[in-house]
Amino acid sequence: MSTPAYGESPDSDVEQLIAALAHYEAKHPEALIDVRRKNPVAIHIRIIDPDFAGSDRVDREDEVWEVLESVPDDLAANITMVLLLTPDEAERSFASFEFDHPVPSRL
């Protein structure tokens, strides 16, 4: 699981999300999971998982949010982006590109 917070070490909120997503990762060992703080009020999550192939976005979100339901509501409110992609989709996704090459936040 990759955890850089846009050039900084992970804070406690990011670490808590990483811990929650470890349950997803245990069931999906080929998944690449990134959790990053974009700015003081925004956390982005990206999961690139070949197991998403053949499932629609609603099913993907249901599976991931089932795991994220364990985090406190005030932390979940800071999650502003959740990218759930197959490896092929990640190669074509602008949002995934931005995840790898972030534009600095003004906050």
Coordinates of N, CA and C in Angstrom, one line a residue:
M1 N 0.9 -1.2 0.0 CA 0.0 0.0 0.0 C 0.9 1.2 0.0
S2 N 0.7 2.1 -0.9 CA 1.4 3.3 -1.0 C 0.7 4.4 -0.2
T3 N 1.5 5.2 0.6 CA 0.9 6.1 1.5 C 1.4 7.5 1.5
P4 N 2.2 8.0 0.5 CA 2.7 9.4 0.6 C 1.6 10.4 0.6
A5 N 1.7 11.4 1.4 CA 0.7 12.4 1.5 C 1.2 13.7 0.7
Y6 N 1.3 13.5 -0.6 CA 1.8 14.6 -1.5 C 3.0 15.2 -0.9
G7 N 4.0 14.4 -0.7 CA 5.3 14.9 -0.3 C 5.5 15.0 1.2
E8 N 4.6 14.6 1.9 CA 4.7 14.6 3.4 C 4.5 13.2 4.0
S9 N 4.8 13.1 5.2 CA 4.5 11.8 5.9 C 3.0 11.7 6.2
P10 N 2.5 10.6 6.2 CA 1.0 10.4 6.5 C 0.7 11.0 7.9
D11 N -0.5 11.6 8.0 CA -1.0 12.1 9.3 C -1.9 11.0 9.9
S12 N -2.4 11.2 11.1 CA -3.2 10.2 11.7 C -4.4 9.8 11.0
D13 N -5.1 10.8 10.3 CA -6.3 10.5 9.5 C -5.9 9.6 8.4
V14 N -4.9 9.9 7.7 CA -4.4 9.0 6.5 C -4.1 7.6 7.1
E15 N -3.4 7.6 8.2 CA -3.0 6.3 8.7 C -4.2 5.5 9.1
Q16 N -5.2 6.1 9.6 CA -6.5 5.4 10.0 C -7.2 4.9 8.8
L17 N -7.2 5.6 7.7 CA -7.8 5.1 6.5 C -7.0 3.9 5.9
I18 N -5.7 4.0 6.0 CA -4.8 3.0 5.5 C -5.1 1.7 6.3
A19 N -5.3 1.8 7.6 CA -5.6 0.7 8.4 C -6.9 0.1 8.1
A20 N -7.9 0.9 7.8 CA -9.2 0.4 7.4 C -9.1 -0.3 6.1
L21 N -8.4 0.2 5.1 CA -8.3 -0.3 3.8 C -7.4 -1.6 3.8
A22 N -6.7 -1.9 4.8 CA -5.9 -3.1 4.9 C -6.8 -4.3 4.8
H23 N -8.1 -4.2 5.3 CA -9.1 -5.3 5.2 C -9.4 -5.5 3.8
Y24 N -9.5 -4.5 3.0 CA -9.8 -4.7 1.5 C -8.6 -5.3 0.9
E25 N -7.4 -4.8 1.2 CA -6.2 -5.3 0.6 C -5.9 -6.8 0.9
A26 N -6.4 -7.3 2.1 CA -6.2 -8.7 2.5 C -7.0 -9.6 1.6
K27 N -8.2 -9.1 1.1 CA -9.0 -9.9 0.2 C -8.6 -9.7 -1.3
H28 N -7.9 -8.6 -1.5 CA -7.5 -8.3 -2.9 C -6.0 -8.0 -3.0
P29 N -5.2 -9.1 -2.9 CA -3.7 -8.9 -2.8 C -3.0 -8.2 -4.0
E30 N -3.7 -8.2 -5.1 CA -3.1 -7.6 -6.3 C -3.5 -6.1 -6.4
A31 N -4.3 -5.6 -5.5 CA -4.7 -4.2 -5.5 C -3.6 -3.3 -5.1
L32 N -3.5 -2.2 -5.7 CA -2.6 -1.1 -5.4 C -3.4 0.0 -4.7
I33 N -3.2 0.3 -3.5 CA -4.0 1.3 -2.8 C -3.1 2.5 -2.4
D34 N -3.6 3.7 -2.7 CA -2.9 4.9 -2.3 C -3.9 5.8 -1.5
V35 N -3.4 6.3 -0.4 CA -4.2 7.3 0.4 C -3.4 8.5 0.6
R36 N -3.8 9.6 0.2 CA -3.1 10.9 0.2 C -3.9 12.0 0.7
R37 N -3.3 12.9 1.5 CA -3.9 14.1 1.9 C -3.6 15.1 0.8
K38 N -4.7 15.7 0.2 CA -4.5 16.7 -0.8 C -4.3 18.1 -0.2
N39 N -5.0 18.4 0.9 CA -4.9 19.6 1.6 C -5.5 19.4 3.0
P40 N -5.6 20.4 3.8 CA -6.0 20.2 5.2 C -7.5 19.6 5.3
V41 N -8.3 19.7 4.3 CA -9.6 19.3 4.4 C -10.0 18.2 3.3
A42 N -9.0 17.7 2.6 CA -9.3 16.7 1.6 C -8.3 15.6 1.6
I43 N -8.9 14.4 1.5 CA -8.1 13.1 1.4 C -8.5 12.4 0.1
H44 N -7.6 11.9 -0.7 CA -7.9 11.2 -1.9 C -7.5 9.8 -1.7
I45 N -8.3 8.9 -2.2 CA -8.0 7.4 -2.2 C -8.1 6.9 -3.7
R46 N -7.1 6.1 -4.0 CA -7.1 5.5 -5.3 C -6.8 4.0 -5.1
I47 N -7.7 3.1 -5.7 CA -7.4 1.7 -5.7 C -7.4 1.2 -7.1
I48 N -6.3 0.6 -7.5 CA -6.2 0.0 -8.8 C -6.2 -1.5 -8.6
D49 N -7.2 -2.1 -9.0 CA -7.4 -3.5 -8.7 C -7.9 -4.3 -10.0
P50 N -7.2 -5.3 -10.4 CA -7.7 -6.1 -11.5 C -9.0 -6.8 -11.2
D51 N -9.3 -7.0 -9.9 CA -10.6 -7.6 -9.5 C -11.8 -6.7 -9.9
F52 N -11.6 -5.5 -10.2 CA -12.7 -4.6 -10.6 C -13.2 -4.9 -12.0
A53 N -12.4 -5.6 -12.8 CA -12.8 -5.9 -14.1 C -14.1 -6.6 -14.1
G54 N -15.0 -6.1 -15.0 CA -16.3 -6.8 -15.1 C -17.4 -6.3 -14.1
S55 N -16.9 -5.4 -13.2 CA -17.9 -4.9 -12.2 C -18.1 -3.4 -12.5
D56 N -19.4 -3.0 -12.3 CA -19.6 -1.6 -12.5 C -19.2 -0.7 -11.3
R57 N -19.3 0.6 -11.5 CA -18.8 1.5 -10.5 C -19.6 1.4 -9.2
V58 N -20.8 1.2 -9.3 CA -21.6 1.1 -8.1 C -21.2 -0.1 -7.2
D59 N -21.0 -1.3 -7.9 CA -20.5 -2.4 -7.2 C -19.1 -2.2 -6.5
R60 N -18.3 -1.5 -7.3 CA -16.9 -1.2 -6.7 C -17.0 -0.4 -5.5
E61 N -17.8 0.7 -5.6 CA -18.0 1.6 -4.5 C -18.6 0.9 -3.3
D62 N -19.6 0.1 -3.5 CA -20.3 -0.7 -2.4 C -19.2 -1.5 -1.7
E63 N -18.4 -2.2 -2.4 CA -17.4 -3.0 -1.8 C -16.3 -2.2 -1.0
V64 N -15.9 -1.1 -1.5 CA -14.9 -0.3 -0.8 C -15.5 0.4 0.4
W65 N -16.7 1.0 0.2 CA -17.3 1.8 1.3 C -17.8 0.9 2.4
E66 N -18.0 -0.4 2.1 CA -18.3 -1.3 3.2 C -17.1 -1.4 4.2
V67 N -15.9 -1.3 3.7 CA -14.7 -1.3 4.5 C -14.6 0.1 5.2
L68 N -14.8 1.2 4.4 CA -14.6 2.5 5.0 C -15.7 2.9 6.0
E69 N -16.8 2.2 6.1 CA -17.8 2.5 7.1 C -17.3 2.4 8.5
S70 N -16.2 1.7 8.7 CA -15.6 1.6 10.0 C -14.9 2.8 10.5
V71 N -14.7 3.8 9.6 CA -14.0 5.0 10.1 C -15.0 6.0 10.6
P72 N -14.6 6.9 11.5 CA -15.6 7.9 12.0 C -16.1 8.8 10.9
D73 N -17.3 9.3 11.1 CA -18.0 10.1 10.2 C -17.2 11.4 9.8
D74 N -16.6 12.0 10.8 CA -15.8 13.2 10.6 C -14.6 13.0 9.7
L75 N -14.0 11.8 9.8 CA -12.9 11.4 8.9 C -13.4 11.1 7.5
A76 N -14.5 10.3 7.4 CA -15.1 10.0 6.1 C -15.5 11.3 5.4
A77 N -15.9 12.3 6.1 CA -16.3 13.6 5.4 C -15.1 14.2 4.7
N78 N -13.9 13.9 5.1 CA -12.7 14.5 4.5 C -12.3 13.7 3.2
I79 N -12.9 12.6 2.9 CA -12.6 11.8 1.7 C -13.3 12.5 0.6
T80 N -12.6 13.2 -0.3 CA -13.2 13.9 -1.4 C -13.0 13.3 -2.7
M81 N -12.2 12.3 -2.8 CA -12.0 11.5 -4.1 C -11.7 10.1 -3.8
V82 N -12.5 9.2 -4.5 CA -12.2 7.8 -4.4 C -12.2 7.3 -5.8
L83 N -11.0 6.9 -6.3 CA -10.8 6.4 -7.6 C -10.7 4.9 -7.5
L84 N -11.6 4.2 -8.2 CA -11.7 2.7 -8.2 C -11.5 2.2 -9.6
L85 N -10.3 1.8 -10.0 CA -10.0 1.5 -11.4 C -9.3 0.2 -11.6
T86 N -9.5 -0.4 -12.8 CA -8.7 -1.5 -13.2 C -7.4 -1.0 -13.7
P87 N -6.4 -1.8 -13.8 CA -5.1 -1.3 -14.3 C -5.2 -0.6 -15.7
D88 N -6.0 -1.2 -16.6 CA -6.3 -0.6 -17.9 C -6.9 0.8 -17.8
E89 N -7.9 0.9 -16.9 CA -8.6 2.2 -16.8 C -7.7 3.2 -16.2
A90 N -6.8 2.8 -15.3 CA -5.8 3.7 -14.6 C -4.9 4.3 -15.7
E91 N -4.5 3.6 -16.7 CA -3.6 4.1 -17.7 C -4.3 5.2 -18.5
R92 N -5.6 5.3 -18.6 CA -6.3 6.3 -19.4 C -7.0 7.3 -18.6
S93 N -6.9 7.2 -17.3 CA -7.6 8.1 -16.4 C -6.8 9.4 -16.1
F94 N -7.4 10.6 -16.4 CA -6.8 11.8 -16.1 C -6.7 12.0 -14.5
A95 N -7.7 11.6 -13.8 CA -7.7 11.7 -12.4 C -6.5 10.8 -11.8
S96 N -6.3 9.6 -12.3 CA -5.2 8.8 -11.9 C -3.9 9.4 -12.2
F97 N -3.8 10.1 -13.4 CA -2.6 10.8 -13.8 C -2.3 11.9 -12.7
E98 N -3.3 12.6 -12.4 CA -3.1 13.7 -11.4 C -2.7 13.2 -10.1
F99 N -3.2 12.0 -9.7 CA -2.8 11.3 -8.5 C -1.3 11.1 -8.5
D100 N -0.7 10.7 -9.6 CA 0.7 10.4 -9.7 C 1.5 11.7 -9.9
H101 N 0.9 12.7 -10.4 CA 1.6 14.0 -10.7 C 0.7 15.2 -10.1
P102 N 0.6 15.3 -8.8 CA -0.4 16.2 -8.2 C 0.0 17.7 -8.5
V103 N -1.1 18.4 -8.7 CA -1.0 19.9 -8.7 C -1.1 20.3 -7.3
P104 N -0.1 21.1 -6.8 CA -0.2 21.6 -5.4 C -1.5 22.3 -5.1
S105 N -2.0 22.0 -3.9 CA -3.2 22.7 -3.4 C -2.9 24.1 -3.0
R106 N -3.9 25.0 -3.1 CA -3.7 26.4 -2.7 C -4.1 26.6 -1.2
L107 N -4.6 25.5 -0.6 CA -5.0 25.6 0.8 C -3.9 25.4 1.7

